[in-house]
Short mmCIF file of C-alpha atoms in Angstrom, two decimals:
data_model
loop_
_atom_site.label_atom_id
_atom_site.label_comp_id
_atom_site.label_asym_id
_atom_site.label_seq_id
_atom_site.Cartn_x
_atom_site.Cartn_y
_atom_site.Cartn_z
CA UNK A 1 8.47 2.75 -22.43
CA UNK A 2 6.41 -0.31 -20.95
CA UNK A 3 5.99 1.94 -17.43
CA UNK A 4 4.80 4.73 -20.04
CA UNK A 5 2.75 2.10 -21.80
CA UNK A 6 1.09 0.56 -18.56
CA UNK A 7 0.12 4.29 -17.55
CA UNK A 8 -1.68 5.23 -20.72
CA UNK A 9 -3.83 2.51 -21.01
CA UNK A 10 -5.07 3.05 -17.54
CA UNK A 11 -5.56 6.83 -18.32
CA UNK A 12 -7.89 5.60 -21.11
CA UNK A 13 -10.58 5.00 -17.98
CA UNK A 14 -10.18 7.96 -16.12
CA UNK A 15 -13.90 8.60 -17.18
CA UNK A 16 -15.74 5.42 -16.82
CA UNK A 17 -18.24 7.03 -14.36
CA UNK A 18 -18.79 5.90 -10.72
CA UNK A 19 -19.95 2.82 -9.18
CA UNK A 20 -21.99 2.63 -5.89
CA UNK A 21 -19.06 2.51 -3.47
CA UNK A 22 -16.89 4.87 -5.58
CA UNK A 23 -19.79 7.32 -4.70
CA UNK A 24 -19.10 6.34 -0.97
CA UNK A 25 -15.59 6.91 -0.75
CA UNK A 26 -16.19 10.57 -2.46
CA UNK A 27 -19.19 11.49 -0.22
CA UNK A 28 -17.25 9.98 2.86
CA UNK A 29 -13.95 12.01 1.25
CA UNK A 30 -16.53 15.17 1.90
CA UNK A 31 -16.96 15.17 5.87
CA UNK A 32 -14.16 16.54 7.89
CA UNK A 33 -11.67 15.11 9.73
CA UNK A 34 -13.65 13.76 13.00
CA UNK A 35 -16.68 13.44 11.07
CA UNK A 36 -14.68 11.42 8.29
CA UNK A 37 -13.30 9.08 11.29
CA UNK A 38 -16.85 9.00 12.78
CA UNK A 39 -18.87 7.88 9.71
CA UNK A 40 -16.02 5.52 8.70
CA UNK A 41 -15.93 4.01 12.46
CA UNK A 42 -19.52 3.66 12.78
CA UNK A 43 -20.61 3.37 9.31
CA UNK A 44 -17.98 1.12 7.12
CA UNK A 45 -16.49 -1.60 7.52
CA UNK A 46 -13.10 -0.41 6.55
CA UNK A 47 -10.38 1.89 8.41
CA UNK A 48 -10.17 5.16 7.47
CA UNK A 49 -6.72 5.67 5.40
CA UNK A 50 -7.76 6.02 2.30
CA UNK A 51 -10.55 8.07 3.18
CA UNK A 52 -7.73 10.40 4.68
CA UNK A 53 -5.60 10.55 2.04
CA UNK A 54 -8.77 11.28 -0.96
CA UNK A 55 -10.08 13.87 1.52
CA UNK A 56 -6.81 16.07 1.61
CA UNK A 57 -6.45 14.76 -2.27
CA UNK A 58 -9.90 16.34 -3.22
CA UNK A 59 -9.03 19.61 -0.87
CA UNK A 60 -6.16 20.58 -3.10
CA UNK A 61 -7.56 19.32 -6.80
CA UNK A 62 -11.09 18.90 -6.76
CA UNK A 63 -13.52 16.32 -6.69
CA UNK A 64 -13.75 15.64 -10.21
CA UNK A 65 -13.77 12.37 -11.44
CA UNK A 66 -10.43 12.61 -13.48
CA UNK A 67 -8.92 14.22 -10.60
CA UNK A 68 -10.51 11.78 -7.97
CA UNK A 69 -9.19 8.28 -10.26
CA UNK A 70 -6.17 10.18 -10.70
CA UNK A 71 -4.82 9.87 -7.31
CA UNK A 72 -5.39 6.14 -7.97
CA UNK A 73 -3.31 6.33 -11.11
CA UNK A 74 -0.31 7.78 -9.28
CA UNK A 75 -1.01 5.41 -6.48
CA UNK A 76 -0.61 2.44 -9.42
CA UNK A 77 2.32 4.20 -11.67
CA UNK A 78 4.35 4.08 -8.26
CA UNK A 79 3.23 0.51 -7.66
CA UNK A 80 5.07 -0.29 -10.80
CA UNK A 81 8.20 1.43 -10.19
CA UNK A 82 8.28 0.27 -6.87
CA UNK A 83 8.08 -3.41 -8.79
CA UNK A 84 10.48 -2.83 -11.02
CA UNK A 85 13.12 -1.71 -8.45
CA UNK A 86 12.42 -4.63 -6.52
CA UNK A 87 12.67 -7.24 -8.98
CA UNK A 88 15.63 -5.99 -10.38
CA UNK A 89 17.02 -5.68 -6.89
CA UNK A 90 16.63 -9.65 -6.74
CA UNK A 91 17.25 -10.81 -10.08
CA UNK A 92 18.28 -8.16 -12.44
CA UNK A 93 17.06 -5.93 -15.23
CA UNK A 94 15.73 -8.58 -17.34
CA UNK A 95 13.06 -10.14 -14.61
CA UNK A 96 12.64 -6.27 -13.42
CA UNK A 97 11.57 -5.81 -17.11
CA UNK A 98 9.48 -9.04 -17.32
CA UNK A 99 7.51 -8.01 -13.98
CA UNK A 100 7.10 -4.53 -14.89
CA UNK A 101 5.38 -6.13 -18.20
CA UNK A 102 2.80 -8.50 -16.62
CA UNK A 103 1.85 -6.34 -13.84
CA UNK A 104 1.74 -3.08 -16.58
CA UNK A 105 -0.90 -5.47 -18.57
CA UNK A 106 -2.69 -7.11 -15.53
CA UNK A 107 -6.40 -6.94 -16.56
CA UNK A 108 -7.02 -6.84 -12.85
CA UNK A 109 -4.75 -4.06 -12.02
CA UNK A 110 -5.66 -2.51 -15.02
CA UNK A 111 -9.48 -2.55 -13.63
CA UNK A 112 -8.53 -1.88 -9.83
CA UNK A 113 -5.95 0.62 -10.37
CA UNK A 114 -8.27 3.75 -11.31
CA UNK A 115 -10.60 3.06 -8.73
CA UNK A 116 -11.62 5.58 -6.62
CA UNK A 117 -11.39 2.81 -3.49
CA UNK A 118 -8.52 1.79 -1.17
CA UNK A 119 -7.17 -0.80 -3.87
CA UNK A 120 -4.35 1.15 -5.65
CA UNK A 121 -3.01 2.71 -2.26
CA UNK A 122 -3.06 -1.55 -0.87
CA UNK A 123 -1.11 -2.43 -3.55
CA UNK A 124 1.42 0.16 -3.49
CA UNK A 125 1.94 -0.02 0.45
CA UNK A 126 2.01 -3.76 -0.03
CA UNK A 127 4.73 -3.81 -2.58
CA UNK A 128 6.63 -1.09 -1.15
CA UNK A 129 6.37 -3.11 2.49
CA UNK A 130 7.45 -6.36 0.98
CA UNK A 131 10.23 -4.38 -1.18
CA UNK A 132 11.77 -2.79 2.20
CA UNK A 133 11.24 -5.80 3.77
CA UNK A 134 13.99 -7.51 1.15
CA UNK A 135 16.05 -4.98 1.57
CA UNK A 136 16.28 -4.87 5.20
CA UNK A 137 16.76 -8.82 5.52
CA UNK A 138 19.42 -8.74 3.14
CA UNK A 139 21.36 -6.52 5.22
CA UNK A 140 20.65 -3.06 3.72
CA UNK A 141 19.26 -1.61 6.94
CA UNK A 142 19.79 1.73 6.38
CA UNK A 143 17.72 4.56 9.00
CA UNK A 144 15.74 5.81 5.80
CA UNK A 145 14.20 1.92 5.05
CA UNK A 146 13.29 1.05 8.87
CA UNK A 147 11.50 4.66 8.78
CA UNK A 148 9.62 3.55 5.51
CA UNK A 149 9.18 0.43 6.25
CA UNK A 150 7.22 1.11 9.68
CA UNK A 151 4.98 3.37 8.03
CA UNK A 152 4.32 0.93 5.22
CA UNK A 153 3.08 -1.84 7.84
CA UNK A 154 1.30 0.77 9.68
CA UNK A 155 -0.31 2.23 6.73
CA UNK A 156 -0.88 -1.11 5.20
CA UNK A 157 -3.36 -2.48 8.19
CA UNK A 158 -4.87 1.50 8.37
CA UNK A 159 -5.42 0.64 4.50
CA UNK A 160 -7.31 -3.08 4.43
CA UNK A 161 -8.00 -5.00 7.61
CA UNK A 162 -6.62 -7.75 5.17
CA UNK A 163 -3.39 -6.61 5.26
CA UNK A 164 -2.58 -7.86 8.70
CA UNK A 165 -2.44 -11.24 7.09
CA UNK A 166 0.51 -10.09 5.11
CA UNK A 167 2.09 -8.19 7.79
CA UNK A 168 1.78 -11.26 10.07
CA UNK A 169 3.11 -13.42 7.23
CA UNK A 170 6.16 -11.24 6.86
CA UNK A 171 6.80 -11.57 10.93
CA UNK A 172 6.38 -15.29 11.05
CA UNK A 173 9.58 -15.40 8.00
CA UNK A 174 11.83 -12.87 9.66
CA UNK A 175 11.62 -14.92 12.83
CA UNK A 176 11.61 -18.64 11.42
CA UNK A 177 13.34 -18.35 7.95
CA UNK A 178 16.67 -17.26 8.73
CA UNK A 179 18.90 -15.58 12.08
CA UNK A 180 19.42 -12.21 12.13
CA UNK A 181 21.76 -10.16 14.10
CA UNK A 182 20.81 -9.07 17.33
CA UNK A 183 20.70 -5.24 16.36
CA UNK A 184 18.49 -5.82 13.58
CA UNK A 185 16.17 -8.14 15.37
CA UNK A 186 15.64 -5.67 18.47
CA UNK A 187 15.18 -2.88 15.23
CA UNK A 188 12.53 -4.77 13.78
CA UNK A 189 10.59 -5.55 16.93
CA UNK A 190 10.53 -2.04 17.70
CA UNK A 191 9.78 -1.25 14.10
CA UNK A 192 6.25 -3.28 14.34
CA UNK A 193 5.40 -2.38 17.42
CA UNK A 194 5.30 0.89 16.85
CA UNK A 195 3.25 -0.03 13.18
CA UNK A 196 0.68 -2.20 15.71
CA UNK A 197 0.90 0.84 18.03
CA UNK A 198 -0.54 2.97 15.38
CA UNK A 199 -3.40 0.69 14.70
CA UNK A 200 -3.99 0.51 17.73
CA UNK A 201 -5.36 4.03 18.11
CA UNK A 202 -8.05 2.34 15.41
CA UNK A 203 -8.67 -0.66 17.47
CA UNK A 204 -11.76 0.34 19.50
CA UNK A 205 -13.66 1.39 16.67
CA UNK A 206 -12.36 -1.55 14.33
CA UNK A 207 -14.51 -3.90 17.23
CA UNK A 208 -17.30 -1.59 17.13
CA UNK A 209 -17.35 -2.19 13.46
CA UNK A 210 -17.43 -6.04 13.60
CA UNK A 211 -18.48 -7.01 16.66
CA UNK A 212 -22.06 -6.67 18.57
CA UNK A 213 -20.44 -4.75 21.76
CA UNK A 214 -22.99 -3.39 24.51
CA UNK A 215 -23.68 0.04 23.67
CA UNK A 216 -22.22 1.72 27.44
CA UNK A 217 -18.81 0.55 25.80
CA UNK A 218 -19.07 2.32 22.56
CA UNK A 219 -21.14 5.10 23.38
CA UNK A 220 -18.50 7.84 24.10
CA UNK A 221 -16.95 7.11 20.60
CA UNK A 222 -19.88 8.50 19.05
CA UNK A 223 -18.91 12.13 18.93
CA UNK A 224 -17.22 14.48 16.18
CA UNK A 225 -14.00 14.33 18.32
CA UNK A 226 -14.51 10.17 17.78
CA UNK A 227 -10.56 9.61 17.46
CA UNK A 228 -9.82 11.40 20.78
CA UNK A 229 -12.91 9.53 21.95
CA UNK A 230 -11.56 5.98 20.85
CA UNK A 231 -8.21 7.05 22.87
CA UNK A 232 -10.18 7.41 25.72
CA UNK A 233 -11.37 3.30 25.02
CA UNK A 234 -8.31 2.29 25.91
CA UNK A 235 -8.61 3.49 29.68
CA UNK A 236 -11.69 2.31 32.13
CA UNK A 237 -13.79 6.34 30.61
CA UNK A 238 -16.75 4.18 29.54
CA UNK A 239 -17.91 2.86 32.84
CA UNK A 240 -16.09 5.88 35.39
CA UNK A 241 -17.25 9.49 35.90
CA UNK A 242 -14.20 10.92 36.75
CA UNK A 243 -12.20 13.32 34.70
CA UNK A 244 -9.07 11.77 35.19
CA UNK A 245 -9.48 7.90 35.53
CA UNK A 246 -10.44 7.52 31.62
CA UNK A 247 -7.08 9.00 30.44
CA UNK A 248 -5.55 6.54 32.20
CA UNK A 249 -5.47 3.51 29.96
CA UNK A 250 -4.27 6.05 26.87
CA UNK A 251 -2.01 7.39 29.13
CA UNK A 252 -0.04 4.02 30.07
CA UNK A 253 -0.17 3.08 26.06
CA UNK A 254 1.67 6.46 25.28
CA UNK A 255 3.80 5.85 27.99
CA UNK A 256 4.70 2.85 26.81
CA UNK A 257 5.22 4.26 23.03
CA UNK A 258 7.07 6.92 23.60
CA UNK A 259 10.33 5.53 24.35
CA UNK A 260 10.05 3.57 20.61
CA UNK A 261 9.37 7.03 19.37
CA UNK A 262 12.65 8.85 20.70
CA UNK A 263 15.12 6.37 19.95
CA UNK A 264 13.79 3.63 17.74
CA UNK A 265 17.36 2.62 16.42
CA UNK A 266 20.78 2.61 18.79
CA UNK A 267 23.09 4.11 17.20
CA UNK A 268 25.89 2.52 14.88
CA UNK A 269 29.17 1.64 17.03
CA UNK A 270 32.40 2.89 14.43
CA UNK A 271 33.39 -1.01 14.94
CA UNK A 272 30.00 -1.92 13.18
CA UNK A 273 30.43 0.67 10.06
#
């Protein structure tokens, strides 16, 4: 009932009208997908995840304003489940309860949680990424919660450039706050570095974005095939002719990746089980 509750009253705002940078996200929501990561890149100061996700929201129900704050109000409703199983993991049905409450009557998630921005989809990968993360240091380290939980820190950082600050905070307790078996510590490293791999793919054109770079270094990201383009950053392609040389640097990282990719987690020894 207070999950039913919290949902309603947000519904009541589905048709507030848009603000300046809702407009933004819709318009950006519009391009394509290498014209999307172009205008995002070059033009925003944001990475491009949520633009992603409203893009192939708007494809399949419209571009509406109901249906555009919708996908924020399912992005929200899960935020409060995924609260409520987490509290209750820790402390039990009455707390679970008590935080479903004050979250489900938040005036500030109330007023963030419809917007057509990347708020709603940071708060749900941030809960779900700190939920996993309980989980996994208590010793529930199931295949299914390492899977989710990389993809929540990679996601999260793809989401805010914010977010790192979380994600870092979460490292620094793993490693200082308590020992952890060897298994799960080698699982976790592997776990974030293939979440930081996946940012990485966003790094050159996260540095275009912020800092004042020469243009010969940022120049061959400025093309409709801009993500291939900011693969090609990694390698020496802005400053060499050749066909081949530029790959290199992308080539190494994915070289380098691949391994985590194949066989993230050893396998469970019977003696373990």
């Amino acid at each position: 009932m207070v999950l039913l509750a919290a949902v309603a009253v947000r519904a009541l705002v589905l048709d507030e009208g848009y603000w300046i940078d809702e407009v933004i996200s819709i318009e950006t929501a519009r391009l394509g997908f290498s014209k999307l990561v172009q205008r995002v890149g070059f033009g925003d100061l944001h990475p491009p995840a949520y633009y992603v996700l409203l893009s192939m929201w708007t494809s399949l129900f419209g571009e509406s304003e109901i249906s555009c704050r919708f996908l924020s109000l399912l992005l929200s409703g899960l935020t409060l489940i995924v609260l409520y199983y987490w509290a209750g993991a820790r402390k039990g049905p009455w707390v679970a309860l008590m935080a479903l409450l004050l979250l489900g009557l938040s005036t500030f998630h109330i007023h963030y949680s419809v917007e057509v921005r990347a708020y709603p989809l940071l708060a749900f990968l941030a809960t779900s990424f700190l939920f996993l993360y309980q989980r996994i240091a208590s010793g529930q380290d199931r295949r299914r919660d390492w899977v989710l939980l990389t993809a929540s820190a990679a996601l999260l950082v793809l989401t805010h450039y914010y977010a790192a600050i979380l994600v870092l905070a979460v490292n620094v307790h793993f490693f200082t706050v308590a020992r952890h078996p060897t298994r799960r510590t080698v699982r976790w490293c592997l776990s974030q570095g293939i979440a930081l791999a996946g940012f990485g793919l966003w790094l050159p054109l996260l540095l275009v974005q912020y800092f004042p770079l020469p243009a010969g270094m940022f120049a061959p990201l400025q093309s409709e095939n801009a993500l291939a383009q900011a693969a090609l950053a990694f390698g020496p392609g802005p400053f060499h002719p050749s066909p081949t040389v530029p790959w290199l640097g992308p080539g190494l990282y994915g070289a380098a990746i691949v391994p985590t990719l194949v066989a993230p987690f050893p396998r469970r020894d019977k003696a373990d089980s």
